Amino acid sequence: MKILLVEDDDLVADSLARVLRGSGYVVDCVNDGQYAETAVKTEPYDAVILDLGLPNMDGLEFLKRIRSKKIGVPVLILTARDSYEERIAGLDCGANDYVTKPFHLGELEARVRALLRLGCSNAPNVEIGELTFDTVRRVLKKGNEIIELSPREYAVMEILIHNVGSLVTKQKIAGALSDWEDSVSFNAIDIIVHRLRKKLEPFGLKLQTIRGLGFLVEP
Ligand code: CA
């Protein structure tokens, strides 16, 4: 899952990006509203964490502009502006959630997880065959047995699980796994999928390669 973090306070941005990356998310950071607008127009983000006080374009202005252009990416506002009028304004401009600083990291991460479930079934656990994909603990398991996955294997699995029965292209996986500093090659994706397939086959879950196109998990 890929997150755009829009924050002009370098200290907050660096520490939050580090924590989110540590949890397995791909994170791009921008420190101004105009760059943020360009970023959401060009990259497929799964969520945006948005500060309001930003140089060049205020966070609320950014939000109004992307919503008016029908960009529906889930947005969590993270701000020091804590009056109820400001919360109402943020939500009415199209934010999906609103968190005020200082914030509890655990709560923020839980809210991000909830945000990323929008558009899926909203359930914290996704069942596939005899396996359970636990989006809270970020593990794949059978009963209580955890199937060990590397962060990248987990990230690929996450995309496939959310697209069961549909073709997932290598471009889509590459886009979801790459950030601005580190892009993932098609060869690397083949290797990740190969490893994943070996781990999943004993559990009866088939990960098909559609030659030249991408991958498919049957429902
Ligand atoms: Ca700010």
XYZ file of C-alpha atoms and ligand atoms in Angstrom:
220
model
C 0.000 0.000 0.000
C 1.294 3.387 -0.988
C 0.887 6.551 1.070
C 1.559 10.185 0.202
C 2.637 12.148 3.266
C 2.100 15.907 2.883
C 3.889 17.641 5.764
C 6.184 20.681 5.896
C 7.563 19.951 9.360
C 10.628 17.855 8.491
C 10.854 16.321 11.942
C 7.256 15.074 11.892
C 7.552 13.961 8.248
C 10.787 12.016 8.779
C 9.683 10.216 11.908
C 6.218 9.392 10.568
C 7.623 8.166 7.238
C 10.111 5.975 9.116
C 7.375 4.410 11.239
C 5.062 3.809 8.273
C 7.864 2.301 6.182
C 8.738 0.100 9.131
C 5.165 -1.180 9.033
C 5.629 -2.106 5.371
C 4.029 0.845 3.598
C 5.585 2.583 0.630
C 5.745 6.294 1.499
C 6.423 9.376 -0.630
C 6.848 12.715 1.160
C 6.109 16.231 -0.112
C 6.289 19.446 1.883
C 3.998 21.729 -0.099
C 0.429 21.750 -1.405
C 1.258 22.252 -5.068
C 3.694 19.326 -5.163
C 1.049 17.255 -3.408
C -1.485 18.026 -6.121
C 0.986 17.027 -8.841
C 1.820 13.836 -6.948
C -1.782 12.591 -6.570
C -2.438 13.335 -10.239
C 0.533 11.265 -11.389
C 0.816 8.417 -8.871
C -1.788 5.931 -7.681
C -1.765 6.425 -3.888
C -3.902 4.325 -1.576
C -4.092 7.112 1.007
C -2.908 10.666 1.726
C -1.896 11.973 5.162
C -2.379 15.729 4.949
C -1.118 18.581 7.101
C -3.208 21.763 6.719
C -0.701 24.594 7.219
C 1.467 24.228 4.106
C 3.503 26.556 1.901
C 2.164 27.550 -1.565
C -1.176 25.824 -1.176
C -3.044 25.262 2.070
C -4.094 21.677 2.857
C -7.804 22.508 2.627
C -7.301 24.159 -0.765
C -5.432 21.053 -1.961
C -8.307 18.878 -0.730
C -10.971 21.018 -2.451
C -9.017 20.951 -5.698
C -8.485 17.192 -5.832
C -12.097 16.452 -4.871
C -13.360 18.860 -7.542
C -11.268 16.873 -10.028
C -12.921 13.643 -8.811
C -9.719 12.264 -7.271
C -11.201 10.027 -4.596
C -8.062 8.889 -2.748
C -8.782 8.519 1.007
C -7.396 11.519 2.928
C -6.553 11.757 6.624
C -5.956 15.292 7.865
C -3.195 15.510 10.478
C -3.073 18.996 11.946
C -2.630 21.180 15.006
C -5.917 22.965 14.160
C -8.203 21.396 16.692
C -11.402 23.461 16.912
C -14.647 21.729 16.003
C -15.247 24.317 13.249
C -11.959 23.320 11.644
C -12.743 19.606 11.956
C -16.106 20.178 10.296
C -14.498 22.228 7.518
C -11.917 19.482 6.892
C -14.460 16.687 6.715
C -16.835 18.788 4.599
C -14.029 19.480 2.122
C -13.787 15.740 1.515
C -11.414 14.374 4.169
C -12.166 10.851 5.382
C -10.653 11.306 8.828
C -9.221 14.072 11.015
C -6.488 13.663 13.629
C -5.055 16.524 15.714
C -1.461 16.991 16.862
C -0.087 15.890 19.236
C -1.236 12.446 18.187
C -0.689 8.910 19.417
C 1.314 6.952 16.842
C -0.578 3.712 17.487
C -3.905 5.436 16.979
C -2.720 7.156 13.819
C -1.563 3.820 12.392
C -4.924 2.241 13.260
C -6.709 5.098 11.491
C -4.458 4.629 8.446
C -5.336 0.929 8.397
C -9.033 1.806 8.572
C -8.560 4.288 5.738
C -6.821 1.707 3.584
C -9.709 -0.675 4.099
C -12.072 1.807 2.463
C -13.001 0.445 -0.893
C -12.398 -3.108 0.280
C -14.867 -4.968 2.451
C -13.865 -2.824 5.462
C -13.276 -6.024 7.408
C -9.960 -6.217 9.291
C -9.555 -9.851 8.188
C -9.880 -11.107 4.626
C -10.506 -14.832 4.187
C -9.129 -16.535 1.118
C -9.539 -20.305 0.888
C -8.208 -21.684 4.148
C -6.002 -18.647 4.750
C -6.699 -15.424 6.610
C -5.120 -12.127 5.650
C -4.943 -10.111 8.875
C -4.611 -6.423 7.954
C -4.202 -5.298 11.575
C -1.218 -7.471 12.452
C -0.182 -7.435 8.793
C 0.285 -11.200 8.579
C -1.029 -14.077 6.519
C -2.069 -17.075 8.574
C -3.786 -20.419 8.587
C -5.624 -20.699 11.887
C -3.014 -19.537 14.364
C -0.074 -20.516 12.174
C 1.643 -17.515 10.612
C 3.046 -17.884 7.100
C 6.308 -15.961 7.134
C 6.393 -13.334 4.383
C 9.026 -10.693 3.662
C 7.711 -7.081 3.606
C 7.702 -7.113 -0.207
C 6.002 -10.504 -0.387
C 3.371 -9.141 1.997
C 2.936 -6.020 -0.161
C 2.417 -8.101 -3.327
C 0.047 -10.407 -1.458
C -1.929 -7.387 -0.296
C -2.490 -6.227 -3.885
C -3.457 -9.714 -5.058
C -5.862 -10.271 -2.149
C -7.631 -7.016 -2.918
C -8.002 -8.078 -6.558
C -8.981 -11.739 -6.237
C -10.326 -13.026 -9.555
C -8.895 -10.069 -11.498
C -5.703 -9.785 -13.447
C -3.040 -7.748 -11.639
C -0.458 -6.327 -14.021
C 3.243 -6.100 -13.279
C 2.937 -2.350 -13.870
C 0.406 -2.125 -11.065
C 2.625 -4.072 -8.665
C 5.711 -2.058 -9.653
C 3.789 1.184 -9.085
C 2.604 0.075 -5.671
C 6.041 -1.087 -4.529
C 8.145 1.777 -5.875
C 8.685 5.112 -4.208
C 10.545 8.090 -5.638
C 13.884 6.865 -4.359
C 13.609 3.166 -5.046
C 11.898 1.623 -8.065
C 11.156 -2.089 -8.292
C 11.993 -3.866 -11.573
C 9.794 -6.434 -13.349
C 12.523 -9.032 -12.733
C 12.371 -8.358 -9.008
C 8.576 -8.788 -9.119
C 8.968 -12.157 -10.878
C 11.286 -13.280 -8.078
C 8.922 -12.093 -5.331
C 5.953 -13.816 -7.005
C 7.953 -17.019 -7.484
C 8.783 -17.116 -3.749
C 5.236 -16.253 -2.800
C 3.819 -19.009 -5.015
C 6.055 -21.597 -3.322
C 4.865 -20.457 0.108
C 1.181 -20.457 -0.856
C 0.941 -23.693 -2.821
C 1.013 -25.990 0.250
C -2.157 -24.195 1.369
C -3.949 -24.787 -1.924
C -3.772 -21.150 -2.999
C -2.799 -20.877 -6.679
C -1.045 -17.814 -7.952
C -1.250 -17.937 -11.727
C 1.054 -16.158 -14.138
C -0.740 -14.843 -17.203
C 2.191 -14.663 -19.563
C 3.067 -11.170 -20.694
C 0.207 -9.638 -18.719
C 0.485 -10.250 -14.998
C -0.844 -12.410 -12.203
C -4.146 -13.791 -10.976
C -5.409 -15.348 -7.749
C -8.538 -17.430 -8.285
C -11.374 -16.869 -5.796
Ca 2.469 22.671 8.710
